[in-house]
mmCIF file of C-alpha atoms in Angstrom:
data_model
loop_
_atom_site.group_PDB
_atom_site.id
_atom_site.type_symbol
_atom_site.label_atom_id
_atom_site.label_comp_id
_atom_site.label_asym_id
_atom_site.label_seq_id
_atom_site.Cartn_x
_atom_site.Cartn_y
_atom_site.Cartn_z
ATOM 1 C CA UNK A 8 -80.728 -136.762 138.852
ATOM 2 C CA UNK A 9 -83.071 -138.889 137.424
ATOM 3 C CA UNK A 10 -82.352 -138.581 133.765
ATOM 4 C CA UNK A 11 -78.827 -139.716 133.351
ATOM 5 C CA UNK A 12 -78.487 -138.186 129.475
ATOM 6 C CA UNK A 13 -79.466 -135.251 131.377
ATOM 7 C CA UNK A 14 -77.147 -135.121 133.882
ATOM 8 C CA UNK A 15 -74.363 -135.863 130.932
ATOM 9 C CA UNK A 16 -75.589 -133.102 129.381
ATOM 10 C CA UNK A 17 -75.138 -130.263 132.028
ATOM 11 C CA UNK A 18 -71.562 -132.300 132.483
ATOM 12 C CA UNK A 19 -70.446 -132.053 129.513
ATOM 13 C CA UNK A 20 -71.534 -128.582 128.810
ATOM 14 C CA UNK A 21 -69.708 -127.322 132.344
ATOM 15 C CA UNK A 22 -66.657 -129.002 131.750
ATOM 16 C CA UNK A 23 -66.490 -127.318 128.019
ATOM 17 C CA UNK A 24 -67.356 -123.754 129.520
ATOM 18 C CA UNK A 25 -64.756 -124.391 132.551
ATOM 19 C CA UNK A 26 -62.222 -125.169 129.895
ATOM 20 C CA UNK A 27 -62.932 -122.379 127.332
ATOM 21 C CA UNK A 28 -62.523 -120.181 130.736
ATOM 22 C CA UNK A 29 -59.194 -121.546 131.204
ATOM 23 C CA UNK A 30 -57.795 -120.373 127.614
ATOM 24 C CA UNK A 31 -56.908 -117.251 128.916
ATOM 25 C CA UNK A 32 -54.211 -118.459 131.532
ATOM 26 C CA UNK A 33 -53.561 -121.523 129.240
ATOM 27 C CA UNK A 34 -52.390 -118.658 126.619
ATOM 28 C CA UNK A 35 -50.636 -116.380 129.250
ATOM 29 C CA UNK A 36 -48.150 -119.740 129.751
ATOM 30 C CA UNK A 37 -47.804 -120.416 126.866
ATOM 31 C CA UNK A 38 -47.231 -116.172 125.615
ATOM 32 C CA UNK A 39 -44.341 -116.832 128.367
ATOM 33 C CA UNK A 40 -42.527 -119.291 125.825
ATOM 34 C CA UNK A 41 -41.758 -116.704 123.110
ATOM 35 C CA UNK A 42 -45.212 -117.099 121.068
ATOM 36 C CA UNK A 43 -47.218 -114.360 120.163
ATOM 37 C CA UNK A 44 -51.423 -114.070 119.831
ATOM 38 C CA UNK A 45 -51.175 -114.620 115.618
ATOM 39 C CA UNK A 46 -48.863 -117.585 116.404
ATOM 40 C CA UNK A 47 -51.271 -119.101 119.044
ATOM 41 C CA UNK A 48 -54.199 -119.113 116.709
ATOM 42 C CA UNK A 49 -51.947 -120.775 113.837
ATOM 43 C CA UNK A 50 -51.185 -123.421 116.716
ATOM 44 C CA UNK A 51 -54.757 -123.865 118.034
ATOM 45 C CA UNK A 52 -55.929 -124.846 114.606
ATOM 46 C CA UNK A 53 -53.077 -126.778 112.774
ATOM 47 C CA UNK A 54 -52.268 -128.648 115.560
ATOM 48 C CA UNK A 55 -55.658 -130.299 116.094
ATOM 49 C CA UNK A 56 -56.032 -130.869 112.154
ATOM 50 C CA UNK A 57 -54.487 -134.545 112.213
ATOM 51 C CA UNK A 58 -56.783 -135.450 115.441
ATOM 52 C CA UNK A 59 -59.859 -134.017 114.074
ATOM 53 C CA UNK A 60 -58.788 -136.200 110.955
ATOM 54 C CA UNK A 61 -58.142 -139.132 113.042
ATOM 55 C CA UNK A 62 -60.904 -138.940 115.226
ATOM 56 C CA UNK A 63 -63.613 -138.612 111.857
ATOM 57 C CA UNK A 64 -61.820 -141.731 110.612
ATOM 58 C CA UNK A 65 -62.431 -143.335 114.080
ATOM 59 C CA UNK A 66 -66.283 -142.246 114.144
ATOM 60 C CA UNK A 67 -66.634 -143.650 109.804
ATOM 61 C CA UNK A 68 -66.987 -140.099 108.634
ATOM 62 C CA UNK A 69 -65.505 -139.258 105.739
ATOM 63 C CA UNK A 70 -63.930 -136.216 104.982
ATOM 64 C CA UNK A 71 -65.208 -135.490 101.709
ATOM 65 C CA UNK A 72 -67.275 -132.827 101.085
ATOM 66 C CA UNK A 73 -69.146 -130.674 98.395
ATOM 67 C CA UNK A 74 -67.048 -127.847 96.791
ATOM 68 C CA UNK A 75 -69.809 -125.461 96.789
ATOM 69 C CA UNK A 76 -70.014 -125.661 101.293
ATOM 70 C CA UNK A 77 -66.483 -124.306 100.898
ATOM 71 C CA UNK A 78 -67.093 -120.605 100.750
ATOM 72 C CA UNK A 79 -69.489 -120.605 103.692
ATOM 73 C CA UNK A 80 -66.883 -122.868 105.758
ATOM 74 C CA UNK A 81 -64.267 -120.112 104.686
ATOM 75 C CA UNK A 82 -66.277 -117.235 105.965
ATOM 76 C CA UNK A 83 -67.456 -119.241 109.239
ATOM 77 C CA UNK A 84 -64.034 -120.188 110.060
ATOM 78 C CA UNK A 85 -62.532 -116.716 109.193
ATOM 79 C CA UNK A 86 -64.822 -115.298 111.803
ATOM 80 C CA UNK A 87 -64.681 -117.535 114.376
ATOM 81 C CA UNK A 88 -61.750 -119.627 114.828
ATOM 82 C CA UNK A 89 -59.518 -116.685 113.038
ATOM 83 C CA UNK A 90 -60.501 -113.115 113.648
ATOM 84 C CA UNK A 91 -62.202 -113.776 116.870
ATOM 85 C CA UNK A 92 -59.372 -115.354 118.861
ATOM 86 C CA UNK A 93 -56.895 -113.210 117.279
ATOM 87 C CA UNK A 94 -58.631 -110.303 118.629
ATOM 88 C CA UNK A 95 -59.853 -112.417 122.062
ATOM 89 C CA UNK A 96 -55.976 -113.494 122.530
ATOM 90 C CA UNK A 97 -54.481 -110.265 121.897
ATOM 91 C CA UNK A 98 -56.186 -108.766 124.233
ATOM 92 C CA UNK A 99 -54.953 -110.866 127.448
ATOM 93 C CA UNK A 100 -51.458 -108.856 126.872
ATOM 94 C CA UNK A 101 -53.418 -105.572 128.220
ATOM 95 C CA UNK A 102 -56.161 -106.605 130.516
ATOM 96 C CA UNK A 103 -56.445 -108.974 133.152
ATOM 97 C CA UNK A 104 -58.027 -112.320 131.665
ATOM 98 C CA UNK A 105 -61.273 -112.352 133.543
ATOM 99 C CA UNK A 106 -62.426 -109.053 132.305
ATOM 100 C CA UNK A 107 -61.177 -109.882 128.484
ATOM 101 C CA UNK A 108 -63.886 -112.867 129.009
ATOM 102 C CA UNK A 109 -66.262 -111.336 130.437
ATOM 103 C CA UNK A 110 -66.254 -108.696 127.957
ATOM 104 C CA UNK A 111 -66.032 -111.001 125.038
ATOM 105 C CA UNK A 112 -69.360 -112.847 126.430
ATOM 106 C CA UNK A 113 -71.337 -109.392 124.870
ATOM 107 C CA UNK A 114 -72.225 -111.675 121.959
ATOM 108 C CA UNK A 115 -75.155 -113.140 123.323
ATOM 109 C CA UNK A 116 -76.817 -110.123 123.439
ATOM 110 C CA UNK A 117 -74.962 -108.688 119.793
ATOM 111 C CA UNK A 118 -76.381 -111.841 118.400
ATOM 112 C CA UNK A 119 -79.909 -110.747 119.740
ATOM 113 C CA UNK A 120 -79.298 -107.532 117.858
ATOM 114 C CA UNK A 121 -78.120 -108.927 114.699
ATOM 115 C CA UNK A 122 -81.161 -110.960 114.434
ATOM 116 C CA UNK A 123 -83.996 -108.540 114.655
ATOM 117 C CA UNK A 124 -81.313 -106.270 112.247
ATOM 118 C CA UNK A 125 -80.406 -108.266 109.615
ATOM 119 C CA UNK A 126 -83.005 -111.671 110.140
ATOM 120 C CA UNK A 127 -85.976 -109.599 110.880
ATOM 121 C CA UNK A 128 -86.546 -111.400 113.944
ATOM 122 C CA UNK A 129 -89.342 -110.112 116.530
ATOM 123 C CA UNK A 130 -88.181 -107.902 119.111
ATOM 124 C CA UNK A 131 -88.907 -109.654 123.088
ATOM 125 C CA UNK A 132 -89.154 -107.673 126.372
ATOM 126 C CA UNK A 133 -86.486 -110.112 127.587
ATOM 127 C CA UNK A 134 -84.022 -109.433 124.735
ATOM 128 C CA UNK A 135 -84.160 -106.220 124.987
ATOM 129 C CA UNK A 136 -83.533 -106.256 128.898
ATOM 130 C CA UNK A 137 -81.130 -108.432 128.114
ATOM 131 C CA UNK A 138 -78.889 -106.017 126.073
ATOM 132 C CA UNK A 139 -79.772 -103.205 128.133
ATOM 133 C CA UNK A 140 -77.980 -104.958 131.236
ATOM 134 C CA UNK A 141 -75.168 -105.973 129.400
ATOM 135 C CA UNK A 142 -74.673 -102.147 127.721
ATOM 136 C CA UNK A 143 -74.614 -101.494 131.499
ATOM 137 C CA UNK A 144 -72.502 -104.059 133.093
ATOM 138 C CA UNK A 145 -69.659 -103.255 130.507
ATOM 139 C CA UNK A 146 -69.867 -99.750 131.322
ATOM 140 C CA UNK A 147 -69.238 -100.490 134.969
ATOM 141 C CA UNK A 148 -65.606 -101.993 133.265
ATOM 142 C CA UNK A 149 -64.842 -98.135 132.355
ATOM 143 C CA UNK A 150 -62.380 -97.157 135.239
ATOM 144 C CA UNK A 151 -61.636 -93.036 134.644
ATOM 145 C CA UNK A 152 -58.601 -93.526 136.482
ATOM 146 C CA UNK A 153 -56.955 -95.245 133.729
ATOM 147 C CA UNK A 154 -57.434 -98.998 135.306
ATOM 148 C CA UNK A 155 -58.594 -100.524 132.283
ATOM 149 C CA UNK A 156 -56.850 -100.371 129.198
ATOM 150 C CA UNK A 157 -59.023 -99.165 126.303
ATOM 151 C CA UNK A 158 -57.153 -101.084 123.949
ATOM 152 C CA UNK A 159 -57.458 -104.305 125.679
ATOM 153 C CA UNK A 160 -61.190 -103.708 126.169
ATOM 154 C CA UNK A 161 -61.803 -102.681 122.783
ATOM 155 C CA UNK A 162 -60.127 -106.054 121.533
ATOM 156 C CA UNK A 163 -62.188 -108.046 123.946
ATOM 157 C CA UNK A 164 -65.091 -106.350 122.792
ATOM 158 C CA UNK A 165 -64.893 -106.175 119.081
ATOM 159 C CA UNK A 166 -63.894 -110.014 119.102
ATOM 160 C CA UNK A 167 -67.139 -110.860 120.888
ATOM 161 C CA UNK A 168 -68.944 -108.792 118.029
ATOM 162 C CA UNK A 169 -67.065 -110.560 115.597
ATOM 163 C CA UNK A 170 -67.875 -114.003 117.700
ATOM 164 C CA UNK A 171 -71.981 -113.300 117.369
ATOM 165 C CA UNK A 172 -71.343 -112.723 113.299
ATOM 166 C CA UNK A 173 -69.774 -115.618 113.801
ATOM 167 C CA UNK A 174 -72.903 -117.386 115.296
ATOM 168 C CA UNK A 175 -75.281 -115.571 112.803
ATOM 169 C CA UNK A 176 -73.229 -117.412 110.086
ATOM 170 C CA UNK A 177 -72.970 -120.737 111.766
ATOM 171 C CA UNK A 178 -77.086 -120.540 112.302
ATOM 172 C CA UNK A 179 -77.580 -119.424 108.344
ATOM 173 C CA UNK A 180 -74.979 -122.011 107.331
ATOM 174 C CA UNK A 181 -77.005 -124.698 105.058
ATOM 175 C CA UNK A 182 -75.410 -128.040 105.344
ATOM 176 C CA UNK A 183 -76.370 -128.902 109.008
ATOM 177 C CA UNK A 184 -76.088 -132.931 108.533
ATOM 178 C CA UNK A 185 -72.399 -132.519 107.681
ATOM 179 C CA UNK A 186 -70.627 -134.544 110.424
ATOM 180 C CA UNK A 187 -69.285 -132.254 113.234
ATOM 181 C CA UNK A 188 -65.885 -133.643 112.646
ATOM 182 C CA UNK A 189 -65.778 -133.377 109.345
ATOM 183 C CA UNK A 190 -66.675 -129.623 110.052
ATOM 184 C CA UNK A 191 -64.880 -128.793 112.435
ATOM 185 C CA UNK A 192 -61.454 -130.597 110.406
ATOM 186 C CA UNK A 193 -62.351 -128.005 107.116
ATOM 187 C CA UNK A 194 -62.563 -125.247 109.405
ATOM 188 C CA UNK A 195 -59.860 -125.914 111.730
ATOM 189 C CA UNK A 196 -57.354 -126.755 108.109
ATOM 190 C CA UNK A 197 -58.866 -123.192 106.660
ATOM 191 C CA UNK A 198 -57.774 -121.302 109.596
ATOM 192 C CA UNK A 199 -54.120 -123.044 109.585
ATOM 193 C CA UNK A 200 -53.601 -121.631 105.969
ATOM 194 C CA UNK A 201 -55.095 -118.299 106.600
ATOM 195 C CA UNK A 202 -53.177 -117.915 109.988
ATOM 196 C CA UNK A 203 -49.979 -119.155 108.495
ATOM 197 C CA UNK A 204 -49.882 -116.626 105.623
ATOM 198 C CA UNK A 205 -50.724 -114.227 107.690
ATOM 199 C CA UNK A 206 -47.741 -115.032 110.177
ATOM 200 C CA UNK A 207 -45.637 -115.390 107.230
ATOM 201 C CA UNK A 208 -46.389 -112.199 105.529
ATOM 202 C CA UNK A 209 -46.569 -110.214 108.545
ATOM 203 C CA UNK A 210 -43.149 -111.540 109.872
ATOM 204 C CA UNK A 211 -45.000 -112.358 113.160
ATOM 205 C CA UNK A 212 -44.298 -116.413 112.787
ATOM 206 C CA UNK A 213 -42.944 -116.834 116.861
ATOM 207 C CA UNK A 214 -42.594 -120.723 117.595
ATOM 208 C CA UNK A 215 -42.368 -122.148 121.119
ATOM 209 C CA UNK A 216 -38.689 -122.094 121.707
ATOM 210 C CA UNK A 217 -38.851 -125.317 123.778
ATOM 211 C CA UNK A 218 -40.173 -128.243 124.519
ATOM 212 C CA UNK A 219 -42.128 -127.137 127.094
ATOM 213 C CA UNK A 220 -43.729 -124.599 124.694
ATOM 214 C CA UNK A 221 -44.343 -126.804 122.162
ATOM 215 C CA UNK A 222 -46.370 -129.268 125.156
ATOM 216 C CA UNK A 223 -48.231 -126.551 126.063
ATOM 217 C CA UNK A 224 -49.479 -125.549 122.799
ATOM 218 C CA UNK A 225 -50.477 -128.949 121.903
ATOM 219 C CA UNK A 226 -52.760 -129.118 124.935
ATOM 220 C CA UNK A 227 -54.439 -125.867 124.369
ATOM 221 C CA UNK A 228 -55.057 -126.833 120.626
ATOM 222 C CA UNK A 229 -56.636 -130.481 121.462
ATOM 223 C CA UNK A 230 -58.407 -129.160 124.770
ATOM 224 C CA UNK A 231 -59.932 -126.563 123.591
ATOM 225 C CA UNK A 232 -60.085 -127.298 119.293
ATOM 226 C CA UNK A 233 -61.274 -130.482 120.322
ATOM 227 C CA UNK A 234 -62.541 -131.318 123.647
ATOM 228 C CA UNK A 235 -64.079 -128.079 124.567
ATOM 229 C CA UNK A 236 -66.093 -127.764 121.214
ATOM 230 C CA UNK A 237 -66.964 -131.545 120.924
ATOM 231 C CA UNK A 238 -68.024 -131.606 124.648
ATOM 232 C CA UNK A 239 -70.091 -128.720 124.089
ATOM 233 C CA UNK A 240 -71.581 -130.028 120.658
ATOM 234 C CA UNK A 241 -72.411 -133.531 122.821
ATOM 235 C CA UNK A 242 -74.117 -131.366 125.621
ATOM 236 C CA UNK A 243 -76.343 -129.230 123.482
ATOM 237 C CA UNK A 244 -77.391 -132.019 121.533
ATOM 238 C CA UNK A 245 -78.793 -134.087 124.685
ATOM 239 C CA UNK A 246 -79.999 -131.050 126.910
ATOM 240 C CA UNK A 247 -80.648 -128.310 123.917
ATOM 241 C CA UNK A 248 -79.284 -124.732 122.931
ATOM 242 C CA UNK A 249 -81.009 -122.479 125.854
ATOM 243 C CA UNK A 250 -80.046 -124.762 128.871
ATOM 244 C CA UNK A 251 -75.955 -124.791 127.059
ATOM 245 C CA UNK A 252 -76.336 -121.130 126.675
ATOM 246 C CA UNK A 253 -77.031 -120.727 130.411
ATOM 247 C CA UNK A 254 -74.713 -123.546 131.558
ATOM 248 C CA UNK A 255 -71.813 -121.889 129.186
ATOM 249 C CA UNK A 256 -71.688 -118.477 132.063
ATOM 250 C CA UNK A 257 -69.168 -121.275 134.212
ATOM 251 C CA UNK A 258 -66.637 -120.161 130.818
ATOM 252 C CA UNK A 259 -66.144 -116.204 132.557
ATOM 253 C CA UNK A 260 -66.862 -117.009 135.995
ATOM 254 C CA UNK A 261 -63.252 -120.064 135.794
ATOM 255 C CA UNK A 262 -61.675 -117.012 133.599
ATOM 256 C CA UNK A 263 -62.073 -114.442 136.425
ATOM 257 C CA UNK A 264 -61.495 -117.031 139.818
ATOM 258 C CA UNK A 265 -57.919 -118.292 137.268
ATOM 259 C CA UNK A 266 -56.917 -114.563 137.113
ATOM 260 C CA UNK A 267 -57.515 -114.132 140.927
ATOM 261 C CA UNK A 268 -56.039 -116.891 142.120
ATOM 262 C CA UNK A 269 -53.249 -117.374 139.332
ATOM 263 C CA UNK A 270 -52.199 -114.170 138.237
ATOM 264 C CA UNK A 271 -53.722 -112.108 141.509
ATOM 265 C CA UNK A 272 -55.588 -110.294 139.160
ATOM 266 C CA UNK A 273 -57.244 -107.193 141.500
ATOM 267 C CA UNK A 274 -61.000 -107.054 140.763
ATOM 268 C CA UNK A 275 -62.868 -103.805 142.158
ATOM 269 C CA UNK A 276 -66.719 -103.829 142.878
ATOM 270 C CA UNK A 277 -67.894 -101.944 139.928
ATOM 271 C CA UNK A 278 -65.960 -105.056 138.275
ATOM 272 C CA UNK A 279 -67.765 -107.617 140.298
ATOM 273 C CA UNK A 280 -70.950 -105.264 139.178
ATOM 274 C CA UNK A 281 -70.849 -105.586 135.697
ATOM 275 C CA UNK A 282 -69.598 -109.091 135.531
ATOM 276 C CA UNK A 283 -72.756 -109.777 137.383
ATOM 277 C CA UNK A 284 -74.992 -107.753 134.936
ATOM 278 C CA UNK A 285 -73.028 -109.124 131.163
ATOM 279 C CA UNK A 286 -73.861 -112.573 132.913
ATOM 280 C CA UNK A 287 -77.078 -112.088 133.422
ATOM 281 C CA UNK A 288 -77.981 -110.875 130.303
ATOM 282 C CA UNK A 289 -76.818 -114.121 128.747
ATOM 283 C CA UNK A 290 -79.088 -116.188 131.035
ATOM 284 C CA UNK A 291 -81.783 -113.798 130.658
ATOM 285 C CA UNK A 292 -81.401 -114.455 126.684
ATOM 286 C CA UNK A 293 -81.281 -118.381 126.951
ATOM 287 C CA UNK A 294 -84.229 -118.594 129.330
ATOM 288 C CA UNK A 295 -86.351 -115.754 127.228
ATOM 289 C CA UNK A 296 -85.799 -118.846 124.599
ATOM 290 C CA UNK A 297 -87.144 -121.389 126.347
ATOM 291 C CA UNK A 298 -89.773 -119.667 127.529
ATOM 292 C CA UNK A 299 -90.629 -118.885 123.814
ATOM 293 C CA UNK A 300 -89.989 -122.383 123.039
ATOM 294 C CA UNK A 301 -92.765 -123.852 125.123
ATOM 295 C CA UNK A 302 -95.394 -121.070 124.350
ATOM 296 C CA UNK A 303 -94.785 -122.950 120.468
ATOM 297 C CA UNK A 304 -94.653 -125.973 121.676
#
């Protein structure tokens, strides 16, 4: 490739989808260890806290921020780095991992929705293809014979809903020059508290019970809390939104070959189907947007 901040682009954003794909079997280890989904999310976020914090200091950032960005952090951090991946992570106890992923990955397509809903956005031929495929493809997911677990599904599904408010918020949110660091540190400490409380009040607190537990969590929180989003955030920046979005369909695709070849996860063709179609209508989405893009440009 001739463009070598190109090339680190599509990198970086694989290797943050490949590793957002792995969180599924990532959490069914560590589930194995005595810790529960609200647990897992308390983990994920307090235990990248000090690094975030660290790695800011590192990059001359400084942690201080405004009081009034605080309720807008809350609110962006409630939805995605609380309720999402409570609901996301709750899920893998009732449906294989690939399909939880692949059902979460609606929110390209809710996000389309949302926008010509709530932002007045115009309505495209593409977008609207583009939720009509993935209305299809998770129908295909619907096995009458009791092979999919409504419960599961419904978790998966209602988290990726909750996932593309979370989006709408992060695109509305008005202090875009804050340092990503910094950002992600206030959002990351936010969710700790909430999660905590909630663990605490809910008598649902479940820590590793060994060592082994307690590694395991640790590398879930920094992989994915902070390499995941930071190689992601690195990626977009050098090779833009649209090509990420497209680039981020490696995250179901590593969820579904992990379950497979992990787990031995069964996938049936109607599966393979509507994986196919819920793809699709994410790339269909990202390259609608380029193609609007250029006809501005």
């Amino acid at each position: 490739m001739q463009n070598p901040k190109l090339f680190r682009g599509y990198l970086f954003v694989i290797l943050s989808a490949v590793i957002f794909g792995l969180m599924p079997l990532m959490a069914k280890f560590i589930y194995a260890e005595g810790v529960n989904p609200p647990t897992l999310v308390l983990l994920r976020n307090a235990v990248s806290v000090p690094v975030l914090a660290m790695l800011a200091g590192l990059t001359g950032k400084s942690l201080r921020i405004p009081a009034k960005v605080l309720p807008g952090m809350g609110i962006i951090a409630l939805l995605g780095c609380c309720v999402t991946p409570l609901l996301l992570f709750s899920s893998y106890e009732h449906i294989p991992s690939g399909a939880a992923t692949v059902l979460h990955f609606v929110y390209p397509a809710v996000v389309v929705v949302g926008e010509i809903l709530f932002l007045k956005n115009k309505m495209k031929f593409g977008h609207v293809l583009s939720v009509v495929l993935c209305v299809v493809g998770i129908a295909l997911f619907y096995d009458p014979s009791g092979g999919m677990n409504l419960k599961g599904g419904a978790l998966a599904l209602i988290s990726g809903v909750t996932y593309a408010a979370y989006v709408l918020c992060l695109s509305g949110f008005k202090h875009k020059d804050m340092p990503g660091f910094t950002f992600s540190f206030y959002v990351a400490a936010i969710c700790a508290v909430v999660m905590l409380s909630v663990c605490l009040l809910t008598k649902q607190l479940q820590l590793p019970g060994s060592l082994k537990g307690w590694l395991l969590s640790a590398v879930f929180a920094v992989g994915v809390n902070v390499g995941a989003v930071v190689l992601f955030q690195r990626g977009t920046f050098l090779i833009g939104g649209s090509r990420a979005s497209i680039l981020s369909t490696f995250e179901p695709i590593t969820s579904i070959l992990a379950g497979i070849f992990v787990f031995q996860e069964t996938v049936s063709l109607a599966t393979v189907f509507g994986t196919v179609l819920v793809i699709a209508a994410g790339v269909l989405i990202a390259l609608s947007d380029m193609r609007s893009a250029k006809t501005a440009a």
